[in-house]
Amino acid sequence: MEQGLELLGGGKATRKSVDPMSLKDGSRIAVIGAGPAGSMFSYFFLNMAEMMGLDVGVDIYEPRRFCHRGPAGCNHCGGIVSESLVQRLATEGIRLPDSVVQRGLESYTLHMDVGDVEIATPLLEKRIAAIYRGNGPRCSEPLDTHSFDGYLLELASEKGARLIPRLVSDVRRENDGMTVSCADQSSATYDLAVVATGVNSRLMETLESQTAEFARPERTKTFICEFKLGRDVIRETFGPSMHVFLLDIPRLEFAALIPKGDYVTLCLLGDDIDENLMDQFFSAPEVRDRFPGGEIPGHVCHCYPRINIRPAKPVYGDRLVFIGDCGSTRLFKDGIGAAYRTSKAAAKAAVFHGVSAQAFHDHYAPLCRRIDNDNRVGKMVFSFASLVQKARFARRGILQMTANEQQQTDSPQRMSGVLWDLFSGSASYTNVFVRTLHPAYIGNLLWNLVSANLRGGRTGKSGPSDGEADHVHH
Ligand SMILES: Cc1cc2nc3c(=O)[nH]c(=O)nc-3n(C[C@H](O)[C@H](O)[C@H](O)COP(=O)(O)OP(=O)(O)OC[C@H]3O[C@@H](n4cnc5c(N)ncnc54)[C@H](O)[C@@H]3O)c2cc1C
């Protein structure tokens, strides 16, 4: 407990405490990690400080080199960003060049044992874009695309942040500052430590072991790999579409194949993805049929990164704040969007309200609470999706309703819109959930459940015939 107060600070937020801490000229800030959260924080912070005429130094600690191909430069991610986020960032002055954002994806194709359906982009601002977090997979040829994370870090550096290419091994409260120590034994003291290490970092364990009051985020293991198929094959077999699978595989919440140039990225999200789950996924006919000759090719690189499924507690202390994945993020979707929101809110709190626990409590924690509350609704939505995964009759109804909507584009796209926002993370889970309560949505779904199951066959754009459906073992 005593030690806990050391890390989080004695001034644990209470409404009554007075905040004596604000930044002044010459103050120094350490940002630990230059993923999207760390770099965007530095960018926003330096912008706002400049506006206030505040001369504050920002050091970003990041050992990774985003110009490297393979694991050394990669921050493990599907790399899907919604067009609305791309546009939002542009309004903040973060104009991602075409070499960073590929706007090649025009639709989602949903694959189920009962058939497939392609869901076209509902609106222009709802388009999805693909990015590479590093500079391409291991052993790949130099790409004509550039690293998203590298670009953001460059932007922060241009604003004046100093990059320190070191791994941070500890952060401790000492007197009136936060001491940041590195693996090479170097250390420095700062007025504020911004932890943006994501959830795949040992530092979170170290911080948790220092204090009984701090709990790092709860995590689960995912799987991600890259297949090299070549542009022409990808164009023919995948088209400009992200392929999403709704399969009856326990613990699998989301599976997608995302075409990117010569490569296709596979992302499996769920409850501790393991070999057994992957075997089931790769042996599913809906998955094999996606690949040329129905054969799953070897992948050029793979990893099992973790994702945050419950936020850190608390996400702030005196002179300390956790942003992005290592604080609060959106469940399964739009982690980059959450990194943007949390980094901006934390920067604003620090510049305009100071670096006390009270300032972060009042001006940063409410955003994290909103994200957490929305994730609770998200959990409910995913539980419902799990039921659909198990119920073939429900899959038939959903497939038929979506396919009908895609053919009659002038009628309301209720199911298509819900699925789009669920896959892309373009809308909050609460918004998606509320739309599923609309009487027209419920009525239409019920009608499709009945009629599709009376017909009993496969529907959809490119699904095989009824006979083939019988071969599916689920
Ligand atoms: C399989 C998978 C697929 C995903 N797909 C998507 C998607 O399609 N779209 C989307 O929006 N989100 C997606 N996400 C989520 C997204 O990757 C994260 O939400 C996002 O990367 C969080 O950004 P961050 O900056 O908080 O952390 P990270 O991106 O994890 O960055 C943390 C940085 O901190 C550095 N670091 C770590 N420890 C230390 C240390 N001790 N000292 C110094 N530096 C350190 C790391 O090297 C890294 O650069 C996916 C996640 C996974 C696992």
Short mmCIF file of C-alpha atoms and ligand atoms in Angstrom, two decimals:
data_model
loop_
_atom_site.label_atom_id
_atom_site.label_comp_id
_atom_site.label_asym_id
_atom_site.label_seq_id
_atom_site.Cartn_x
_atom_site.Cartn_y
_atom_site.Cartn_z
CA MET A 1 0.00 0.00 0.00
CA GLU A 2 2.79 2.34 0.99
CA GLN A 3 4.60 1.49 -2.21
CA GLY A 4 1.40 1.99 -4.13
CA LEU A 5 1.24 5.54 -2.98
CA GLU A 6 4.81 5.87 -4.19
CA LEU A 7 3.85 5.06 -7.77
CA LEU A 8 0.44 6.65 -8.02
CA GLY A 9 1.15 9.53 -5.69
CA GLY A 10 -0.24 10.51 -2.32
CA GLY A 11 -2.78 12.82 -3.93
CA LYS A 12 -5.14 10.05 -4.99
CA ALA A 13 -8.02 11.88 -6.51
CA THR A 14 -10.56 13.17 -4.08
CA ARG A 15 -12.82 16.02 -4.97
CA LYS A 16 -11.51 17.99 -2.00
CA SER A 17 -7.79 17.92 -2.82
CA VAL A 18 -6.22 21.04 -4.27
CA ASP A 19 -4.00 20.72 -7.31
CA PRO A 20 -0.73 22.58 -6.81
CA MET A 21 0.90 21.03 -9.87
CA SER A 22 0.94 22.65 -13.23
CA LEU A 23 3.53 22.64 -15.98
CA LYS A 24 5.79 25.62 -16.50
CA ASP A 25 8.60 26.65 -18.85
CA GLY A 26 11.40 24.12 -18.54
CA SER A 27 9.13 21.29 -17.31
CA ARG A 28 10.02 17.89 -18.77
CA ILE A 29 7.75 15.06 -19.84
CA ALA A 30 8.60 11.42 -20.52
CA VAL A 31 6.42 9.53 -22.96
CA ILE A 32 7.10 5.80 -22.73
CA GLY A 33 6.27 4.08 -26.00
CA ALA A 34 5.80 5.53 -29.49
CA GLY A 35 2.83 3.55 -30.70
CA PRO A 36 -0.11 5.67 -31.90
CA ALA A 37 -0.96 6.72 -28.32
CA GLY A 38 2.55 7.91 -27.37
CA SER A 39 3.25 9.74 -30.63
CA MET A 40 -0.18 11.35 -30.83
CA PHE A 41 0.06 12.44 -27.19
CA SER A 42 3.43 14.09 -27.90
CA TYR A 43 2.06 15.78 -31.01
CA PHE A 44 -1.09 17.11 -29.31
CA PHE A 45 0.76 18.07 -26.15
CA LEU A 46 3.42 20.07 -27.99
CA ASN A 47 0.77 21.75 -30.15
CA MET A 48 -1.28 22.79 -27.12
CA ALA A 49 1.79 23.86 -25.13
CA GLU A 50 2.84 26.05 -28.06
CA MET A 51 -0.62 27.62 -28.10
CA MET A 52 -0.22 28.42 -24.40
CA GLY A 53 3.30 29.76 -24.91
CA LEU A 54 4.65 26.99 -22.72
CA ASP A 55 8.18 25.73 -23.36
CA VAL A 56 8.14 22.11 -22.21
CA GLY A 57 10.53 19.32 -23.28
CA VAL A 58 9.12 15.95 -24.37
CA ASP A 59 11.28 12.80 -24.46
CA ILE A 60 9.78 9.77 -26.20
CA TYR A 61 11.27 6.42 -25.20
CA GLU A 62 10.90 3.81 -27.94
CA PRO A 63 13.36 1.03 -28.78
CA ARG A 64 11.49 -0.14 -31.90
CA ARG A 65 12.54 1.02 -35.39
CA PHE A 66 9.44 1.43 -37.51
CA CYS A 67 11.50 1.57 -40.71
CA HIS A 68 12.46 -2.10 -40.19
CA ARG A 69 10.52 -4.88 -41.82
CA GLY A 70 9.33 -7.81 -39.72
CA PRO A 71 8.92 -7.94 -35.92
CA ALA A 72 11.61 -5.32 -35.19
CA GLY A 73 9.47 -2.60 -36.73
CA CYS A 74 5.97 -3.92 -36.20
CA ASN A 75 3.32 -3.14 -33.62
CA HIS A 76 1.16 -6.20 -34.39
CA CYS A 77 -2.23 -5.09 -35.62
CA GLY A 78 -4.78 -5.69 -38.35
CA GLY A 79 -4.22 -2.14 -39.49
CA ILE A 80 -7.83 -1.21 -40.21
CA VAL A 81 -8.77 2.40 -39.62
CA SER A 82 -12.12 3.90 -40.41
CA GLU A 83 -12.28 6.67 -42.96
CA SER A 84 -13.95 8.87 -40.35
CA LEU A 85 -10.85 8.53 -38.16
CA VAL A 86 -8.57 9.32 -41.12
CA GLN A 87 -10.65 12.48 -41.71
CA ARG A 88 -10.73 13.36 -38.02
CA LEU A 89 -6.95 13.11 -37.82
CA ALA A 90 -6.69 15.35 -40.90
CA THR A 91 -8.65 18.05 -39.07
CA GLU A 92 -6.05 17.77 -36.27
CA GLY A 93 -3.25 18.39 -38.76
CA ILE A 94 -2.35 14.69 -38.99
CA ARG A 95 -2.74 14.24 -42.74
CA LEU A 96 -1.78 10.67 -43.43
CA PRO A 97 -0.16 10.45 -46.87
CA ASP A 98 -1.34 7.87 -49.40
CA SER A 99 1.84 5.87 -48.83
CA VAL A 100 0.63 5.31 -45.24
CA VAL A 101 -3.10 4.86 -45.81
CA GLN A 102 -4.37 2.61 -48.52
CA ARG A 103 -7.99 3.35 -49.26
CA GLY A 104 -8.31 0.16 -51.24
CA LEU A 105 -10.98 -1.56 -49.16
CA GLU A 106 -14.48 -0.97 -50.46
CA SER A 107 -16.51 -3.67 -48.78
CA TYR A 108 -16.69 -6.42 -46.20
CA THR A 109 -17.47 -9.95 -47.31
CA LEU A 110 -19.09 -11.95 -44.57
CA HIS A 111 -18.49 -15.70 -44.76
CA MET A 112 -20.67 -18.18 -42.92
CA ASP A 113 -21.41 -21.86 -43.39
CA VAL A 114 -24.82 -20.85 -44.75
CA GLY A 115 -23.37 -18.58 -47.45
CA ASP A 116 -21.46 -15.37 -48.13
CA VAL A 117 -22.59 -11.81 -48.55
CA GLU A 118 -20.67 -8.73 -49.61
CA ILE A 119 -21.57 -5.58 -47.70
CA ALA A 120 -20.73 -2.43 -49.63
CA THR A 121 -19.57 0.77 -47.93
CA PRO A 122 -22.76 2.45 -46.69
CA LEU A 123 -21.39 6.00 -46.95
CA LEU A 124 -18.18 7.58 -48.19
CA GLU A 125 -17.00 8.60 -44.73
CA LYS A 126 -17.61 5.04 -43.54
CA ARG A 127 -15.01 3.61 -45.93
CA ILE A 128 -12.24 1.63 -44.36
CA ALA A 129 -8.55 2.07 -44.93
CA ALA A 130 -5.66 -0.30 -44.33
CA ILE A 131 -2.27 0.60 -42.88
CA TYR A 132 0.96 -1.16 -42.00
CA ARG A 133 2.11 -0.46 -38.46
CA GLY A 134 5.72 -1.34 -39.32
CA ASN A 135 7.33 -1.46 -42.72
CA GLY A 136 5.94 -4.77 -43.91
CA PRO A 137 6.28 -8.44 -42.96
CA ARG A 138 9.54 -10.28 -42.27
CA CYS A 139 11.69 -10.92 -45.40
CA SER A 140 9.35 -8.79 -47.51
CA GLU A 141 10.68 -6.64 -50.31
CA PRO A 142 10.65 -2.92 -49.57
CA LEU A 143 7.02 -1.83 -49.80
CA ASP A 144 5.63 1.20 -51.54
CA THR A 145 3.77 1.83 -48.29
CA HIS A 146 5.13 3.41 -45.14
CA SER A 147 4.72 2.70 -41.47
CA PHE A 148 1.76 4.38 -39.76
CA ASP A 149 3.57 4.38 -36.41
CA GLY A 150 6.75 5.70 -38.05
CA TYR A 151 4.81 8.54 -39.65
CA LEU A 152 3.20 9.60 -36.36
CA LEU A 153 6.55 9.48 -34.59
CA GLU A 154 8.08 11.67 -37.30
CA LEU A 155 5.25 14.15 -36.80
CA ALA A 156 5.90 14.27 -33.03
CA SER A 157 9.64 14.71 -33.68
CA GLU A 158 8.93 17.58 -36.08
CA LYS A 159 6.94 19.26 -33.30
CA GLY A 160 10.06 19.06 -31.12
CA ALA A 161 9.83 15.75 -29.25
CA ARG A 162 13.17 14.03 -28.69
CA LEU A 163 13.36 10.31 -29.45
CA ILE A 164 15.34 8.21 -26.99
CA PRO A 165 15.75 4.74 -28.52
CA ARG A 166 15.79 2.86 -25.21
CA LEU A 167 13.63 0.33 -23.41
CA VAL A 168 12.23 1.65 -20.14
CA SER A 169 12.56 -0.84 -17.30
CA ASP A 170 11.05 1.12 -14.41
CA VAL A 171 9.13 4.27 -13.50
CA ARG A 172 9.27 5.46 -9.90
CA ARG A 173 8.06 8.42 -7.95
CA GLU A 174 10.99 10.24 -6.37
CA ASN A 175 10.55 13.47 -4.42
CA ASP A 176 8.64 15.80 -6.74
CA GLY A 177 9.23 13.93 -9.95
CA MET A 178 8.95 10.64 -11.81
CA THR A 179 12.20 8.83 -12.44
CA VAL A 180 12.33 6.83 -15.63
CA SER A 181 15.00 4.11 -15.70
CA CYS A 182 16.12 2.24 -18.78
CA ALA A 183 17.40 -1.25 -19.39
CA ASP A 184 20.90 0.21 -20.08
CA GLN A 185 20.97 1.64 -16.50
CA SER A 186 20.46 5.26 -17.62
CA SER A 187 17.76 7.27 -15.87
CA ALA A 188 16.20 10.74 -15.85
CA THR A 189 13.61 12.57 -13.78
CA TYR A 190 10.49 14.21 -15.22
CA ASP A 191 7.53 16.32 -14.16
CA LEU A 192 5.12 13.88 -15.84
CA ALA A 193 5.44 10.27 -17.00
CA VAL A 194 3.01 9.26 -19.75
CA VAL A 195 2.86 5.49 -20.05
CA ALA A 196 1.91 4.42 -23.59
CA THR A 197 3.53 0.99 -23.77
CA GLY A 198 0.52 -0.95 -25.00
CA VAL A 199 -0.23 -4.26 -23.28
CA ASN A 200 2.61 -6.38 -24.62
CA SER A 201 5.21 -4.75 -22.38
CA ARG A 202 6.97 -6.05 -19.27
CA LEU A 203 6.85 -2.56 -17.81
CA MET A 204 3.19 -3.01 -16.92
CA GLU A 205 4.06 -6.08 -14.83
CA THR A 206 6.83 -4.15 -13.09
CA LEU A 207 4.46 -1.29 -12.26
CA GLU A 208 1.81 -3.69 -11.01
CA SER A 209 4.30 -5.49 -8.78
CA GLN A 210 5.33 -2.15 -7.23
CA THR A 211 1.87 -1.36 -5.99
CA ALA A 212 -1.18 -3.06 -4.62
CA GLU A 213 -3.30 -0.19 -5.90
CA PHE A 214 -2.46 -0.46 -9.56
CA ALA A 215 -3.84 -3.26 -11.72
CA ARG A 216 -2.60 -3.53 -15.29
CA PRO A 217 -5.20 -4.21 -18.00
CA GLU A 218 -6.59 -7.71 -18.31
CA ARG A 219 -5.38 -9.20 -21.57
CA THR A 220 -6.07 -12.02 -23.94
CA LYS A 221 -3.94 -13.65 -26.62
CA THR A 222 -4.73 -13.06 -30.30
CA PHE A 223 -3.15 -14.36 -33.50
CA ILE A 224 -1.95 -12.43 -36.50
CA CYS A 225 -0.07 -13.61 -39.59
CA GLU A 226 0.82 -12.51 -43.10
CA PHE A 227 0.38 -14.54 -46.27
CA LYS A 228 2.31 -13.54 -49.35
CA LEU A 229 0.07 -14.23 -52.33
CA GLY A 230 1.00 -11.48 -54.80
CA ARG A 231 -1.10 -8.59 -55.99
CA ASP A 232 -2.71 -10.37 -58.95
CA VAL A 233 -3.86 -13.39 -56.96
CA ILE A 234 -5.14 -11.12 -54.22
CA ARG A 235 -7.07 -8.98 -56.68
CA GLU A 236 -8.69 -12.09 -58.16
CA THR A 237 -9.47 -14.00 -54.98
CA PHE A 238 -10.05 -11.30 -52.38
CA GLY A 239 -10.88 -8.23 -54.45
CA PRO A 240 -11.00 -4.85 -52.70
CA SER A 241 -12.81 -6.45 -49.75
CA MET A 242 -12.00 -7.37 -46.18
CA HIS A 243 -13.18 -10.94 -45.53
CA VAL A 244 -14.82 -11.56 -42.18
CA PHE A 245 -15.80 -15.01 -40.89
CA LEU A 246 -18.69 -15.84 -38.59
CA LEU A 247 -18.00 -19.48 -37.77
CA ASP A 248 -19.20 -21.80 -35.06
CA ILE A 249 -15.82 -22.04 -33.34
CA PRO A 250 -15.92 -21.61 -29.56
CA ARG A 251 -13.88 -18.67 -28.19
CA LEU A 252 -13.46 -17.07 -31.63
CA GLU A 253 -14.97 -13.57 -31.57
CA PHE A 254 -13.62 -12.11 -34.80
CA ALA A 255 -11.67 -13.46 -37.76
CA ALA A 256 -10.69 -11.40 -40.79
CA LEU A 257 -8.47 -11.59 -43.85
CA ILE A 258 -7.31 -8.13 -44.88
CA PRO A 259 -5.68 -7.68 -48.30
CA LYS A 260 -2.72 -5.26 -48.36
CA GLY A 261 -0.73 -5.05 -51.58
CA ASP A 262 1.14 -8.35 -52.07
CA TYR A 263 0.08 -9.62 -48.65
CA VAL A 264 -3.02 -10.69 -46.82
CA THR A 265 -3.13 -10.16 -43.05
CA LEU A 266 -5.07 -12.67 -40.96
CA CYS A 267 -6.36 -11.53 -37.55
CA LEU A 268 -7.99 -13.85 -35.04
CA LEU A 269 -9.46 -12.23 -31.94
CA GLY A 270 -11.25 -14.01 -29.14
CA ASP A 271 -10.68 -15.67 -25.82
CA ASP A 272 -7.02 -16.80 -25.69
CA ILE A 273 -6.47 -17.92 -29.27
CA ASP A 274 -4.51 -21.18 -29.25
CA GLU A 275 -3.34 -23.87 -31.69
CA ASN A 276 -6.52 -25.87 -31.28
CA LEU A 277 -8.71 -22.90 -32.20
CA MET A 278 -6.44 -22.08 -35.14
CA ASP A 279 -6.62 -25.67 -36.43
CA GLN A 280 -10.39 -25.44 -36.35
CA PHE A 281 -10.30 -22.13 -38.16
CA PHE A 282 -7.91 -23.26 -40.90
CA SER A 283 -9.83 -26.47 -41.50
CA ALA A 284 -13.15 -24.64 -41.97
CA PRO A 285 -14.19 -24.91 -45.64
CA GLU A 286 -15.29 -21.24 -45.63
CA VAL A 287 -11.69 -20.28 -44.85
CA ARG A 288 -9.93 -22.76 -47.15
CA ASP A 289 -12.19 -21.76 -50.05
CA ARG A 290 -10.82 -18.22 -49.79
CA PHE A 291 -7.34 -19.31 -50.86
CA PRO A 292 -6.27 -20.37 -54.34
CA GLY A 293 -6.81 -24.11 -54.80
CA GLY A 294 -8.50 -24.35 -51.39
CA GLU A 295 -5.06 -24.70 -49.74
CA ILE A 296 -3.89 -22.55 -46.84
CA PRO A 297 -0.44 -21.28 -47.88
CA GLY A 298 2.48 -20.95 -45.46
CA HIS A 299 2.70 -17.57 -43.77
CA VAL A 300 5.75 -15.33 -43.90
CA CYS A 301 5.45 -14.14 -40.32
CA HIS A 302 3.13 -14.54 -37.38
CA CYS A 303 2.75 -13.51 -33.75
CA TYR A 304 0.45 -13.83 -30.76
CA PRO A 305 0.04 -10.26 -29.50
CA ARG A 306 -2.22 -9.57 -26.55
CA ILE A 307 -5.08 -7.13 -26.44
CA ASN A 308 -6.66 -5.24 -23.59
CA ILE A 309 -10.03 -6.67 -22.56
CA ARG A 310 -10.38 -4.77 -19.26
CA PRO A 311 -8.81 -1.36 -18.48
CA ALA A 312 -5.97 -0.65 -16.07
CA LYS A 313 -7.06 0.67 -12.67
CA PRO A 314 -6.49 3.50 -12.03
CA VAL A 315 -5.34 5.10 -15.28
CA TYR A 316 -3.72 8.09 -13.58
CA GLY A 317 -1.89 9.26 -10.48
CA ASP A 318 0.04 12.38 -9.54
CA ARG A 319 2.44 13.11 -12.44
CA LEU A 320 1.44 9.84 -14.07
CA VAL A 321 -1.05 8.88 -16.76
CA PHE A 322 -1.71 5.73 -18.80
CA ILE A 323 -2.98 6.20 -22.34
CA GLY A 324 -3.92 3.97 -25.28
CA ASP A 325 -3.96 0.19 -24.83
CA CYS A 326 -2.19 0.22 -21.47
CA GLY A 327 -5.00 2.38 -20.03
CA SER A 328 -8.45 2.20 -21.59
CA THR A 329 -9.23 1.15 -25.12
CA ARG A 330 -12.16 -0.10 -27.18
CA LEU A 331 -12.90 -3.80 -26.92
CA PHE A 332 -11.68 -5.70 -30.02
CA LYS A 333 -12.12 -2.71 -32.37
CA ASP A 334 -10.77 0.71 -33.25
CA GLY A 335 -7.82 0.59 -30.82
CA ILE A 336 -6.14 3.28 -32.90
CA GLY A 337 -9.22 5.50 -32.57
CA ALA A 338 -9.13 4.98 -28.79
CA ALA A 339 -5.40 5.82 -28.77
CA TYR A 340 -6.28 9.08 -30.53
CA ARG A 341 -9.05 9.96 -28.08
CA THR A 342 -7.16 9.07 -24.89
CA SER A 343 -3.91 10.73 -26.02
CA LYS A 344 -5.67 13.98 -26.89
CA ALA A 345 -7.68 14.05 -23.65
CA ALA A 346 -4.58 13.36 -21.52
CA ALA A 347 -2.57 16.04 -23.36
CA LYS A 348 -5.36 18.56 -22.85
CA ALA A 349 -5.64 17.73 -19.14
CA ALA A 350 -1.88 18.11 -18.62
CA VAL A 351 -1.52 21.40 -20.53
CA PHE A 352 -4.66 23.16 -19.29
CA HIS A 353 -5.24 21.63 -15.85
CA GLY A 354 -1.90 20.35 -14.60
CA VAL A 355 -0.41 16.95 -13.85
CA SER A 356 -2.02 16.11 -10.52
CA ALA A 357 -4.17 13.03 -10.00
CA GLN A 358 -7.05 15.47 -9.48
CA ALA A 359 -6.53 17.06 -12.91
CA PHE A 360 -6.52 13.66 -14.61
CA HIS A 361 -9.46 12.54 -12.49
CA ASP A 362 -11.54 15.51 -13.60
CA HIS A 363 -10.41 15.90 -17.19
CA TYR A 364 -9.16 12.51 -18.38
CA ALA A 365 -10.90 9.75 -16.40
CA PRO A 366 -14.43 10.65 -17.67
CA LEU A 367 -13.40 9.72 -21.23
CA CYS A 368 -11.96 6.40 -20.01
CA ARG A 369 -15.20 5.72 -18.14
CA ARG A 370 -17.21 6.39 -21.30
CA ILE A 371 -15.03 3.95 -23.23
CA ASP A 372 -15.35 1.33 -20.45
CA ASN A 373 -19.13 1.71 -20.27
CA ASP A 374 -19.40 1.35 -24.02
CA ASN A 375 -17.23 -1.79 -23.84
CA ARG A 376 -19.73 -3.28 -21.38
CA VAL A 377 -22.41 -2.86 -24.04
CA GLY A 378 -19.86 -4.27 -26.54
CA LYS A 379 -19.50 -7.42 -24.43
CA MET A 380 -23.27 -7.86 -24.61
CA VAL A 381 -23.22 -7.37 -28.37
CA PHE A 382 -20.43 -9.96 -28.74
CA SER A 383 -22.34 -12.40 -26.49
CA PHE A 384 -25.26 -12.02 -28.88
CA ALA A 385 -22.91 -12.61 -31.83
CA SER A 386 -21.68 -15.78 -30.09
CA LEU A 387 -25.27 -17.03 -29.92
CA VAL A 388 -25.63 -16.34 -33.64
CA GLN A 389 -22.37 -18.23 -34.22
CA LYS A 390 -23.93 -21.27 -32.55
CA ALA A 391 -27.38 -21.05 -34.17
CA ARG A 392 -27.52 -21.96 -37.82
CA PHE A 393 -31.11 -20.73 -38.16
CA ALA A 394 -30.01 -17.28 -36.96
CA ARG A 395 -27.12 -17.21 -39.43
CA ARG A 396 -29.57 -17.98 -42.24
CA GLY A 397 -31.85 -15.13 -41.23
CA ILE A 398 -29.00 -12.63 -40.93
CA LEU A 399 -27.54 -13.70 -44.25
CA GLN A 400 -30.85 -13.33 -46.05
CA MET A 401 -31.64 -9.97 -44.47
CA THR A 402 -28.20 -8.61 -45.39
CA ALA A 403 -28.29 -10.03 -48.93
CA ASN A 404 -31.75 -8.52 -49.54
CA GLU A 405 -30.57 -5.13 -48.29
CA GLN A 406 -27.53 -5.24 -50.54
CA GLN A 407 -29.78 -5.88 -53.54
CA GLN A 408 -32.31 -3.15 -52.65
CA THR A 409 -29.98 -0.29 -51.98
CA ASP A 410 -32.78 2.30 -51.77
CA SER A 411 -34.31 0.66 -48.66
CA PRO A 412 -32.90 1.11 -45.13
CA GLN A 413 -29.71 -0.93 -44.61
CA ARG A 414 -30.36 -1.85 -40.99
CA MET A 415 -28.57 -5.19 -40.73
CA SER A 416 -25.81 -4.17 -43.18
CA GLY A 417 -25.19 -1.00 -41.16
CA VAL A 418 -25.07 -2.88 -37.86
CA LEU A 419 -22.63 -5.44 -39.26
CA TRP A 420 -20.51 -2.76 -40.92
CA ASP A 421 -20.15 -0.75 -37.74
CA LEU A 422 -19.50 -3.87 -35.70
CA PHE A 423 -16.73 -5.06 -38.03
CA SER A 424 -15.14 -1.68 -38.63
CA GLY A 425 -15.62 -0.16 -35.18
CA SER A 426 -16.86 3.03 -36.90
CA ALA A 427 -19.67 3.51 -34.34
CA SER A 428 -19.82 2.97 -30.59
CA TYR A 429 -21.19 -0.34 -29.33
CA THR A 430 -23.98 1.56 -27.62
CA ASN A 431 -25.01 3.13 -30.92
CA VAL A 432 -24.98 -0.29 -32.62
CA PHE A 433 -26.98 -1.85 -29.77
CA VAL A 434 -29.61 0.89 -29.78
CA ARG A 435 -30.10 0.42 -33.53
CA THR A 436 -30.80 -3.30 -32.99
CA LEU A 437 -33.71 -2.31 -30.72
CA HIS A 438 -35.47 -0.43 -33.52
CA PRO A 439 -38.84 -2.10 -34.17
CA ALA A 440 -38.19 -2.16 -37.93
CA TYR A 441 -34.88 -3.96 -37.37
CA ILE A 442 -36.47 -6.53 -35.05
CA GLY A 443 -39.49 -7.04 -37.32
CA ASN A 444 -37.34 -7.42 -40.42
CA LEU A 445 -35.00 -9.84 -38.67
CA LEU A 446 -37.90 -11.99 -37.41
CA TRP A 447 -39.39 -12.10 -40.88
CA ASN A 448 -36.04 -13.12 -42.38
CA LEU A 449 -35.45 -15.74 -39.69
CA VAL A 450 -38.75 -17.38 -40.54
CA SER A 451 -38.59 -17.09 -44.31
CA ALA A 452 -34.90 -18.07 -44.64
CA ASN A 453 -35.42 -21.14 -42.49
CA LEU A 454 -38.59 -22.17 -44.30
CA ARG A 455 -36.52 -22.06 -47.48
CA GLY A 456 -33.70 -23.74 -45.59
CA GLY A 457 -31.11 -23.06 -48.25
CA ARG A 458 -28.09 -20.86 -48.73
CA THR A 459 -28.50 -17.31 -49.87
CA GLY A 460 -25.92 -14.67 -50.54
CA LYS A 461 -23.82 -13.28 -53.27
CA SER A 462 -21.25 -15.95 -53.82
CA GLY A 463 -22.29 -18.84 -51.60
CA PRO A 464 -22.13 -22.35 -53.04
CA SER A 465 -25.33 -24.26 -53.69
CA ASP A 466 -27.52 -25.96 -51.06
CA GLY A 467 -25.85 -29.27 -51.73
CA GLU A 468 -22.42 -27.96 -50.81
CA ALA A 469 -23.76 -26.54 -47.56
CA ASP A 470 -24.37 -30.09 -46.39
CA HIS A 471 -20.63 -30.76 -46.39
CA VAL A 472 -20.08 -28.18 -43.69
CA HIS A 473 -19.47 -29.81 -40.33
CA HIS A 474 -20.78 -27.51 -37.65
C1 LIG B 1 -4.32 -8.88 -33.63
C2 LIG B 1 -4.68 -7.43 -33.44
C3 LIG B 1 -5.36 -6.76 -34.44
C4 LIG B 1 -5.71 -5.43 -34.26
N1 LIG B 1 -6.33 -4.79 -35.28
C5 LIG B 1 -6.64 -3.49 -35.16
C6 LIG B 1 -7.23 -2.79 -36.25
O1 LIG B 1 -7.44 -3.35 -37.32
N2 LIG B 1 -7.54 -1.47 -36.08
C7 LIG B 1 -7.30 -0.82 -34.89
O2 LIG B 1 -7.64 0.38 -34.77
N3 LIG B 1 -6.72 -1.45 -33.85
C8 LIG B 1 -6.38 -2.77 -33.97
N4 LIG B 1 -5.76 -3.40 -32.93
C9 LIG B 1 -5.51 -2.66 -31.70
C10 LIG B 1 -4.31 -1.71 -31.86
O3 LIG B 1 -3.21 -2.43 -32.29
C11 LIG B 1 -4.01 -1.05 -30.53
O4 LIG B 1 -5.18 -0.56 -29.94
C12 LIG B 1 -3.05 0.14 -30.70
O5 LIG B 1 -1.85 -0.31 -31.26
C13 LIG B 1 -2.77 0.77 -29.36
O6 LIG B 1 -1.78 1.75 -29.49
P1 LIG B 1 -0.81 2.09 -28.27
O7 LIG B 1 0.05 3.20 -28.74
O8 LIG B 1 -1.58 2.24 -27.03
O9 LIG B 1 0.08 0.76 -28.03
P2 LIG B 1 1.04 -0.02 -29.02
O10 LIG B 1 0.62 0.14 -30.42
O11 LIG B 1 1.14 -1.39 -28.46
O12 LIG B 1 2.45 0.73 -28.86
C14 LIG B 1 3.19 0.62 -27.69
C15 LIG B 1 4.61 1.08 -27.98
O13 LIG B 1 5.33 1.13 -26.76
C16 LIG B 1 6.63 0.58 -26.95
N5 LIG B 1 7.07 0.05 -25.66
C17 LIG B 1 6.57 -1.01 -25.00
N6 LIG B 1 7.23 -1.18 -23.85
C18 LIG B 1 8.17 -0.21 -23.78
C19 LIG B 1 9.16 0.13 -22.83
N7 LIG B 1 9.30 -0.58 -21.71
N8 LIG B 1 9.97 1.18 -23.08
C20 LIG B 1 9.82 1.92 -24.23
N9 LIG B 1 8.89 1.63 -25.17
C21 LIG B 1 8.08 0.59 -24.94
C22 LIG B 1 6.41 -0.52 -27.99
O14 LIG B 1 7.63 -0.84 -28.67
C23 LIG B 1 5.36 0.12 -28.89
O15 LIG B 1 5.94 0.83 -29.94
C24 LIG B 1 -5.39 -4.75 -33.07
C25 LIG B 1 -4.70 -5.41 -32.06
C26 LIG B 1 -4.34 -6.73 -32.24
C27 LIG B 1 -3.58 -7.43 -31.16
#
